[in-house]
Amino acid sequence: MKAKYSNQKEKLNIKEIEEAAEEIKKGNLVLFPTETVYGIGANALDEKAVKRIFEAKGRAGDNPLIVHVSNIKMVEEIVKDISDVERKLINKFWPGPLTIIFNRKSKEVIPNVVTANLDTVGVRMPNNEIAIELIEKAKVPIAAPSANISGKPSGTNIEDIIEELQDKVDYILDGGFTDIGLESTVIRVIGDEINILRPGKITKEELEEVVNDVKVDSHVLGKVGKDDVVASPGMKYRHYAPTTSCMMIYSNDENKMISRINEEIKELEQQGKKVLVLGKKEHLDKYIVDNKWNMGSDLNEIAKNIFMLLRKVDKEDFDFVIIEGVESKGLGLAITNRLIRACAYNYIIV
Ligand code: TXA
Ligand code: MG
């Protein structure tokens, strides 16, 4: 089976979004853009359809999916209650890249397969016209993980993922490059406190404008041990990883970082390895290596490019990739969280 392709890059083709919505209603899978990354969507109320997502991605059954909605009424049908803090967050950040983990209403509404049997459900309202139209036309909430085979970097454009996924979905809505490039911030509100389970575009600093107490879960930057109990099952799994070995190097002293990276380059090249460096645009000419790629000049650009670059690495024949780290503040926390996983925790802070 090969999916039907619809080009929505220049302007919306509502007729084709309606066709895609029909596929959702029939229990089929649709690849669609959000403002963060692409998603593989199915009717969140249809257990069989959602099971197909897990098969398509090769995803572990204990890793729950985010349910995407287009209006508040849909949320109220799914969740038990919405607290004052949660309402404030919804008003401030939705539609947008914030997933809130709510208490689940009853097991009959959202099937267990979506939430991996948890008593909670992750919900978000994407800030993307194509996604919102798709949900509106399908008239059901859409469960969707990031569009990638489990373990690989999330898809930020159709070209990167079409080979991987075209035989696994029924319809492809191509909205061009996604705006943000990293997945949504995932949070859980407990009383007046927010716990960040996965950092994203909505930063700790922005959440602090809503409540005083915002914590970053210890597993966001820390390594997850085999027997650790985690607040979000996704934390346990290998993520965002190219096949080529990589290492992240960071120092808040720029020159120190650059010289450490140059030392590593020398050593790896002495071992006969073909090395690639991913760095900020303004650092590139300081590296003593032939192969160097521009990650961007600021955090927004780096966030937008990083998954595309990690995927591109595997199309070439490098033996080793050295990636510049960024300061883990603001959006930098999300970038750091993804990079240390992409490097399988192989990183040095100097
Ligand atoms: O930006 C995004 O969030 C993208 C787009 C497509 O919306 N979606 C996405 O989904 O990144 P996925 O499945 O790749 O990541 C969802 C993360 C996982 O780490 C999962 O464990 C966590 O959210 N999650 C989902 N439901 C949860 C729940 N009830 N409790 C704790 N964590 C949950
Ligand atoms: Mg994912």
GROMACS .gro file of N, CA and C and ligand atoms in nm, residues 32 34 36-40 57 59 63-66 68 99 101-102 114-115 118 120-122 124 144-148 154 182-184 186 197-198 231-235 239, ligand 1:
model
  159
   32PHE      N    1   0.051   1.395   0.917
   32PHE     CA    2   0.011   1.536   0.906
   32PHE      C    3   0.108   1.627   0.982
   34THR      N    4   0.229   1.939   1.230
   34THR     CA    5   0.189   2.027   1.339
   34THR      C    6   0.296   2.137   1.341
   36THR      N    7   0.515   2.166   1.562
   36THR     CA    8   0.638   2.113   1.623
   36THR      C    9   0.709   2.017   1.527
   37VAL      N   10   0.650   1.900   1.508
   37VAL     CA   11   0.702   1.800   1.415
   37VAL      C   12   0.580   1.735   1.348
   38TYR      N   13   0.604   1.650   1.249
   38TYR     CA   14   0.493   1.576   1.188
   38TYR      C   15   0.441   1.469   1.284
   39GLY      N   16   0.314   1.435   1.269
   39GLY     CA   17   0.255   1.330   1.351
   39GLY      C   18   0.196   1.220   1.263
   40ILE      N   19   0.186   1.099   1.320
   40ILE     CA   20   0.113   0.990   1.254
   40ILE      C   21  -0.019   0.978   1.329
   57LYS      N   22   0.514   0.237   1.387
   57LYS     CA   23   0.635   0.296   1.443
   57LYS      C   24   0.728   0.196   1.508
   59ARG      N   25   0.658   0.094   1.806
   59ARG     CA   26   0.664   0.163   1.935
   59ARG      C   27   0.624   0.070   2.049
   63ASN      N   28   0.428   0.307   2.604
   63ASN     CA   29   0.460   0.449   2.582
   63ASN      C   30   0.336   0.520   2.524
   64PRO      N   31   0.266   0.597   2.608
   64PRO     CA   32   0.136   0.654   2.567
   64PRO      C   33   0.147   0.760   2.458
   65LEU      N   34   0.034   0.785   2.390
   65LEU     CA   35   0.030   0.883   2.282
   65LEU      C   36  -0.036   1.012   2.330
   66ILE      N   37  -0.003   1.122   2.262
   66ILE     CA   38  -0.068   1.250   2.288
   66ILE      C   39  -0.195   1.258   2.205
   68HIS      N   40  -0.464   1.489   2.022
   68HIS     CA   41  -0.470   1.625   1.965
   68HIS      C   42  -0.615   1.667   1.948
   99THR      N   43   0.188   2.020   2.584
   99THR     CA   44   0.104   1.903   2.614
   99THR      C   45   0.083   1.897   2.764
  101ILE      N   46  -0.067   1.682   3.082
  101ILE     CA   47  -0.110   1.548   3.125
  101ILE      C   48  -0.223   1.564   3.226
  102PHE      N   49  -0.344   1.526   3.184
  102PHE     CA   50  -0.464   1.540   3.269
  102PHE      C   51  -0.501   1.404   3.330
  114VAL      N   52  -0.424   0.398   2.395
  114VAL     CA   53  -0.373   0.536   2.376
  114VAL      C   54  -0.288   0.577   2.495
  115THR      N   55  -0.335   0.548   2.615
  115THR     CA   56  -0.270   0.599   2.737
  115THR      C   57  -0.179   0.494   2.800
  118LEU      N   58  -0.247   0.405   3.161
  118LEU     CA   59  -0.230   0.500   3.273
  118LEU      C   60  -0.365   0.563   3.307
  120THR      N   61  -0.392   0.872   3.334
  120THR     CA   62  -0.378   1.007   3.280
  120THR      C   63  -0.381   1.004   3.128
  121VAL      N   64  -0.402   1.122   3.071
  121VAL     CA   65  -0.397   1.133   2.924
  121VAL      C   66  -0.331   1.266   2.887
  122GLY      N   67  -0.240   1.261   2.792
  122GLY     CA   68  -0.172   1.382   2.744
  122GLY      C   69  -0.252   1.444   2.630
  124ARG      N   70  -0.305   1.799   2.364
  124ARG     CA   71  -0.262   1.931   2.319
  124ARG      C   72  -0.342   1.977   2.199
  144ALA      N   73  -0.168   1.101   1.815
  144ALA     CA   74  -0.055   1.105   1.721
  144ALA      C   75   0.079   1.118   1.792
  145PRO      N   76   0.167   1.022   1.767
  145PRO     CA   77   0.306   1.037   1.810
  145PRO      C   78   0.383   1.110   1.700
  146SER      N   79   0.508   1.144   1.727
  146SER     CA   80   0.592   1.203   1.624
  146SER      C   81   0.609   1.104   1.509
  147ALA      N   82   0.629   1.160   1.389
  147ALA     CA   83   0.637   1.077   1.269
  147ALA      C   84   0.781   1.031   1.247
  148ASN      N   85   0.807   0.911   1.292
  148ASN     CA   86   0.938   0.848   1.277
  148ASN      C   87   0.925   0.704   1.325
  154SER      N   88   1.261   1.269   1.501
  154SER     CA   89   1.125   1.299   1.455
  154SER      C   90   1.130   1.370   1.319
  182LEU      N   91   1.113   2.085   1.712
  182LEU     CA   92   1.124   1.995   1.827
  182LEU      C   93   0.984   1.970   1.881
  183GLU      N   94   0.964   1.855   1.944
  183GLU     CA   95   0.832   1.820   1.994
  183GLU      C   96   0.790   1.911   2.110
  184SER      N   97   0.658   1.906   2.138
  184SER     CA   98   0.599   1.993   2.240
  184SER      C   99   0.658   1.972   2.380
  186VAL      N  100   0.607   1.878   2.745
  186VAL     CA  101   0.508   1.794   2.814
  186VAL      C  102   0.514   1.826   2.964
  197LEU      N  103   0.807   1.733   3.208
  197LEU     CA  104   0.849   1.595   3.181
  197LEU      C  105   0.932   1.587   3.054
  198ARG      N  106   0.898   1.674   2.959
  198ARG     CA  107   0.980   1.684   2.837
  198ARG      C  108   0.987   1.831   2.800
  231ALA      N  109   0.834   0.947   3.526
  231ALA     CA  110   0.704   1.014   3.524
  231ALA      C  111   0.641   1.008   3.386
  232SER      N  112   0.721   0.990   3.286
  232SER     CA  113   0.669   0.982   3.150
  232SER      C  114   0.741   0.868   3.078
  233PRO      N  115   0.666   0.766   3.034
  233PRO     CA  116   0.731   0.647   2.980
  233PRO      C  117   0.831   0.676   2.867
  234GLY      N  118   0.805   0.782   2.789
  234GLY     CA  119   0.894   0.814   2.677
  234GLY      C  120   1.038   0.840   2.719
  235MET      N  121   1.057   0.875   2.846
  235MET     CA  122   1.192   0.905   2.896
  235MET      C  123   1.285   0.785   2.892
  239HIS      N  124   1.628   0.753   2.175
  239HIS     CA  125   1.557   0.856   2.100
  239HIS      C  126   1.645   0.932   2.005
  351TXA     O1  127   0.496   1.795   1.948
  351TXA     C1  128   0.457   1.683   1.982
  351TXA     O2  129   0.430   1.656   2.099
  351TXA     C2  130   0.445   1.576   1.873
  351TXA     C3  131   0.337   1.624   1.773
  351TXA     C4  132   0.306   1.520   1.668
  351TXA     O3  133   0.223   1.662   1.844
  351TXA     N1  134   0.411   1.450   1.930
  351TXA     C5  135   0.499   1.374   2.000
  351TXA     O4  136   0.450   1.254   2.041
  351TXA     O5  137   0.613   1.410   2.023
  351TXA     P1  138   0.542   1.134   2.095
  351TXA     O6  139   0.451   1.021   2.107
  351TXA     O7  140   0.660   1.118   2.006
  351TXA     O8  141   0.586   1.182   2.238
  351TXA     C6  142   0.490   1.188   2.341
  351TXA     C7  143   0.558   1.192   2.475
  351TXA     C8  144   0.619   1.060   2.511
  351TXA     O9  145   0.743   1.083   2.574
  351TXA     C9  146   0.518   0.999   2.609
  351TXA    O10  147   0.576   0.910   2.700
  351TXA    C10  148   0.463   1.124   2.676
  351TXA    O11  149   0.460   1.222   2.575
  351TXA     N2  150   0.326   1.103   2.727
  351TXA    C11  151   0.212   1.086   2.655
  351TXA     N3  152   0.107   1.062   2.737
  351TXA    C12  153   0.155   1.063   2.863
  351TXA    C13  154   0.097   1.043   2.993
  351TXA     N4  155  -0.032   1.015   3.007
  351TXA     N5  156   0.179   1.051   3.100
  351TXA    C14  157   0.310   1.078   3.087
  351TXA     N6  158   0.371   1.097   2.968
  351TXA    C15  159   0.295   1.090   2.857
   0.00000   0.00000   0.00000
